[in-house]
Amino acid sequence: MDNTLEPWEIPGAQPLIEVRGVTKRFDDVPAVDDVSLDIYPGEFFALLGPSGCGKTTLMRMLAGFEQPSVGHIFIDGQDMASVPPNQRAVNMMFQSYALFPHLSVWDNIAFGLKRERMPKDRIAARVEEMLKLTRLEKFARRKPHQISGGQRQRVALARALAKAPKLLLLDEPLGALDKKLRQDTQFELVDIQESTGTTFVIVTHDQEEAMTVATRVAVMDEGKLMQVDTPAQIYEQPNSVYVADFIGDVNLIEGRVSAVSPVTELSWGEGRAPVAGQAGGVLSLGASATFAIRPEKIAISRHAPDTRNRVQGTVLDIGYLGNLSTYHVEVGKGCVITCEVGNRSRLNRRDFTWEDKVWLSWSDDAGLVLPS
Ligand code: ATP
């Protein structure tokens, strides 16, 4: 077997989770709408989407807290229709962590193992192992209110992993942490996931978080799966305007397809040269479409560059973000394109200022033409 392939690329590989045509309705309104999805052992899988798109409902069905209205869920090849939550090899870590305030960190982690009547010496060994994994050895005797938010998050993770579930479901696991701690904890979470080999499914509305931790991301909207792909593919090859716009910053220009070969071109208004990009779907001549290009793929210059994709405009606004500068350039009435330039050296003089006439340019493969 070619071990450079990821599990989802291997024909016939057995998924840990198979979601087959699942719809969940509440009062006749679908919260999850005809979703089919495979998640493979050892994946760190992210369900991403705006509030109300159905990601928590999908996760609650994996845990067994909700039943599909239509369709089936298989875990390890077994239909979960009649399997209650406590008999699934699944654990769920809630956003609130739900730690027991009167129990020490040690006893919180041991709780589920004691309830399973595991022998005392094995409980002790397992709790020590979990404390080490989550770097909490020093805090074992403290109560939850005597540790920081990030440490509480690690206790919840240790407790959820103690019973060695095959699948751990994490509902907005870092939602209670501030930005810096959140970023550090994302890397810890990935390390812990890799060292245990447990399959993680995370629900988040934070696209940066999904992109940082996940092997694959499912982008949802109104109960439907819009795209399931690796973070890089989702960013570089979004399959729709919705996904392009939801992940990262993007410039969107609407127009009509004016050529499909050898490159796809979009005409966008009187007197302007068409823009060229890669086709991001099935496009026919004359169809309405949207050109999508990330700000960092656009170059800015004072003189006209020798390239097909170029447009002249006026600098409207400049944003200085420390590591990069963002230019908003008006290229026509009401049409503003954003480009981003990295700040490589400290104290470098800005090359452009407000009201400057500039050229924006990009290569033929920098942008995508997506069906509207
Ligand atoms: P959030 O990020 O805000 O948690 P979400 O993507 O997780 O959102 P869900 O909680 O899955 O969204 O909800 C999807 C839709 O289903 C929403 O419109 C919600 O109001 C509805 N819904 C969820 N649970 C129930 C319920 N028990 N009864 C009725 N409607 C529900």
GROMACS .gro file of N, CA and C and ligand atoms in nm, residues 26-27 29-32 49-58 66 171-172 203-205, ligand 1:
model
   97
   26PHE      N    1  -3.630   1.929   1.318
   26PHE     CA    2  -3.697   1.970   1.441
   26PHE      C    3  -3.823   2.043   1.396
   27ASP      N    4  -3.939   1.998   1.438
   27ASP     CA    5  -4.067   2.060   1.396
   27ASP      C    6  -4.070   2.081   1.244
   29VAL      N    7  -3.852   2.138   1.039
   29VAL     CA    8  -3.745   2.221   0.980
   29VAL      C    9  -3.614   2.142   0.985
   30PRO      N   10  -3.549   2.120   0.870
   30PRO     CA   11  -3.424   2.041   0.875
   30PRO      C   12  -3.309   2.120   0.938
   31ALA      N   13  -3.247   2.065   1.043
   31ALA     CA   14  -3.127   2.124   1.103
   31ALA      C   15  -3.005   2.065   1.034
   32VAL      N   16  -3.017   1.937   0.994
   32VAL     CA   17  -2.915   1.868   0.914
   32VAL      C   18  -2.989   1.811   0.794
   49GLY      N   19  -1.882   2.600   1.048
   49GLY     CA   20  -1.990   2.674   0.982
   49GLY      C   21  -2.045   2.780   1.074
   50PRO      N   22  -2.129   2.868   1.020
   50PRO     CA   23  -2.184   2.976   1.103
   50PRO      C   24  -2.284   2.921   1.205
   51SER      N   25  -2.319   3.005   1.299
   51SER     CA   26  -2.415   2.966   1.402
   51SER      C   27  -2.544   2.916   1.338
   52GLY      N   28  -2.593   2.805   1.387
   52GLY     CA   29  -2.722   2.754   1.340
   52GLY      C   30  -2.713   2.668   1.215
   53CYS      N   31  -2.590   2.636   1.166
   53CYS     CA   32  -2.580   2.561   1.040
   53CYS      C   33  -2.599   2.411   1.060
   54GLY      N   34  -2.607   2.366   1.186
   54GLY     CA   35  -2.638   2.225   1.211
   54GLY      C   36  -2.521   2.142   1.259
   55LYS      N   37  -2.406   2.205   1.285
   55LYS     CA   38  -2.288   2.125   1.321
   55LYS      C   39  -2.304   2.055   1.456
   56THR      N   40  -2.362   2.124   1.557
   56THR     CA   41  -2.380   2.059   1.687
   56THR      C   42  -2.481   1.945   1.676
   57THR      N   43  -2.584   1.967   1.596
   57THR     CA   44  -2.685   1.861   1.579
   57THR      C   45  -2.622   1.737   1.517
   58LEU      N   46  -2.535   1.757   1.418
   58LEU     CA   47  -2.467   1.643   1.354
   58LEU      C   48  -2.379   1.571   1.457
   66GLU      N   49  -2.911   1.255   1.987
   66GLU     CA   50  -3.022   1.278   1.894
   66GLU      C   51  -3.024   1.163   1.795
  171ASP      N   52  -1.697   1.985   2.139
  171ASP     CA   53  -1.788   2.092   2.101
  171ASP      C   54  -1.727   2.226   2.141
  172GLU      N   55  -1.679   2.302   2.043
  172GLU     CA   56  -1.613   2.432   2.070
  172GLU      C   57  -1.519   2.421   2.190
  203VAL      N   58  -1.623   2.058   1.671
  203VAL     CA   59  -1.719   2.154   1.617
  203VAL      C   60  -1.665   2.293   1.646
  204THR      N   61  -1.658   2.377   1.546
  204THR     CA   62  -1.610   2.513   1.570
  204THR      C   63  -1.670   2.609   1.467
  205HIS      N   64  -1.685   2.735   1.507
  205HIS     CA   65  -1.725   2.835   1.408
  205HIS      C   66  -1.605   2.923   1.373
  373ATP     P1   67  -2.402   2.712   1.705
  373ATP     O1   68  -2.266   2.739   1.648
  373ATP     O2   69  -2.478   2.840   1.728
  373ATP     O3   70  -2.404   2.620   1.819
  373ATP     P2   71  -2.482   2.499   1.523
  373ATP     O4   72  -2.427   2.506   1.386
  373ATP     O5   73  -2.417   2.408   1.617
  373ATP     O6   74  -2.489   2.646   1.585
  373ATP     P3   75  -2.725   2.358   1.578
  373ATP     O7   76  -2.721   2.375   1.726
  373ATP     O8   77  -2.695   2.223   1.524
  373ATP     O9   78  -2.637   2.465   1.506
  373ATP    O10   79  -2.871   2.401   1.529
  373ATP     C1   80  -2.914   2.391   1.394
  373ATP     C2   81  -3.059   2.437   1.383
  373ATP    O11   82  -3.145   2.345   1.451
  373ATP     C3   83  -3.084   2.573   1.447
  373ATP    O12   84  -3.174   2.644   1.365
  373ATP     C4   85  -3.146   2.540   1.580
  373ATP    O13   86  -3.233   2.642   1.623
  373ATP     C5   87  -3.221   2.410   1.553
  373ATP     N1   88  -3.227   2.322   1.669
  373ATP     C6   89  -3.122   2.263   1.732
  373ATP     N2   90  -3.163   2.186   1.835
  373ATP     C7   91  -3.301   2.197   1.838
  373ATP     C8   92  -3.403   2.141   1.920
  373ATP     N3   93  -3.373   2.056   2.020
  373ATP     N4   94  -3.531   2.173   1.894
  373ATP     C9   95  -3.561   2.257   1.791
  373ATP     N5   96  -3.468   2.312   1.709
  373ATP    C10   97  -3.340   2.283   1.731
   0.00000   0.00000   0.00000
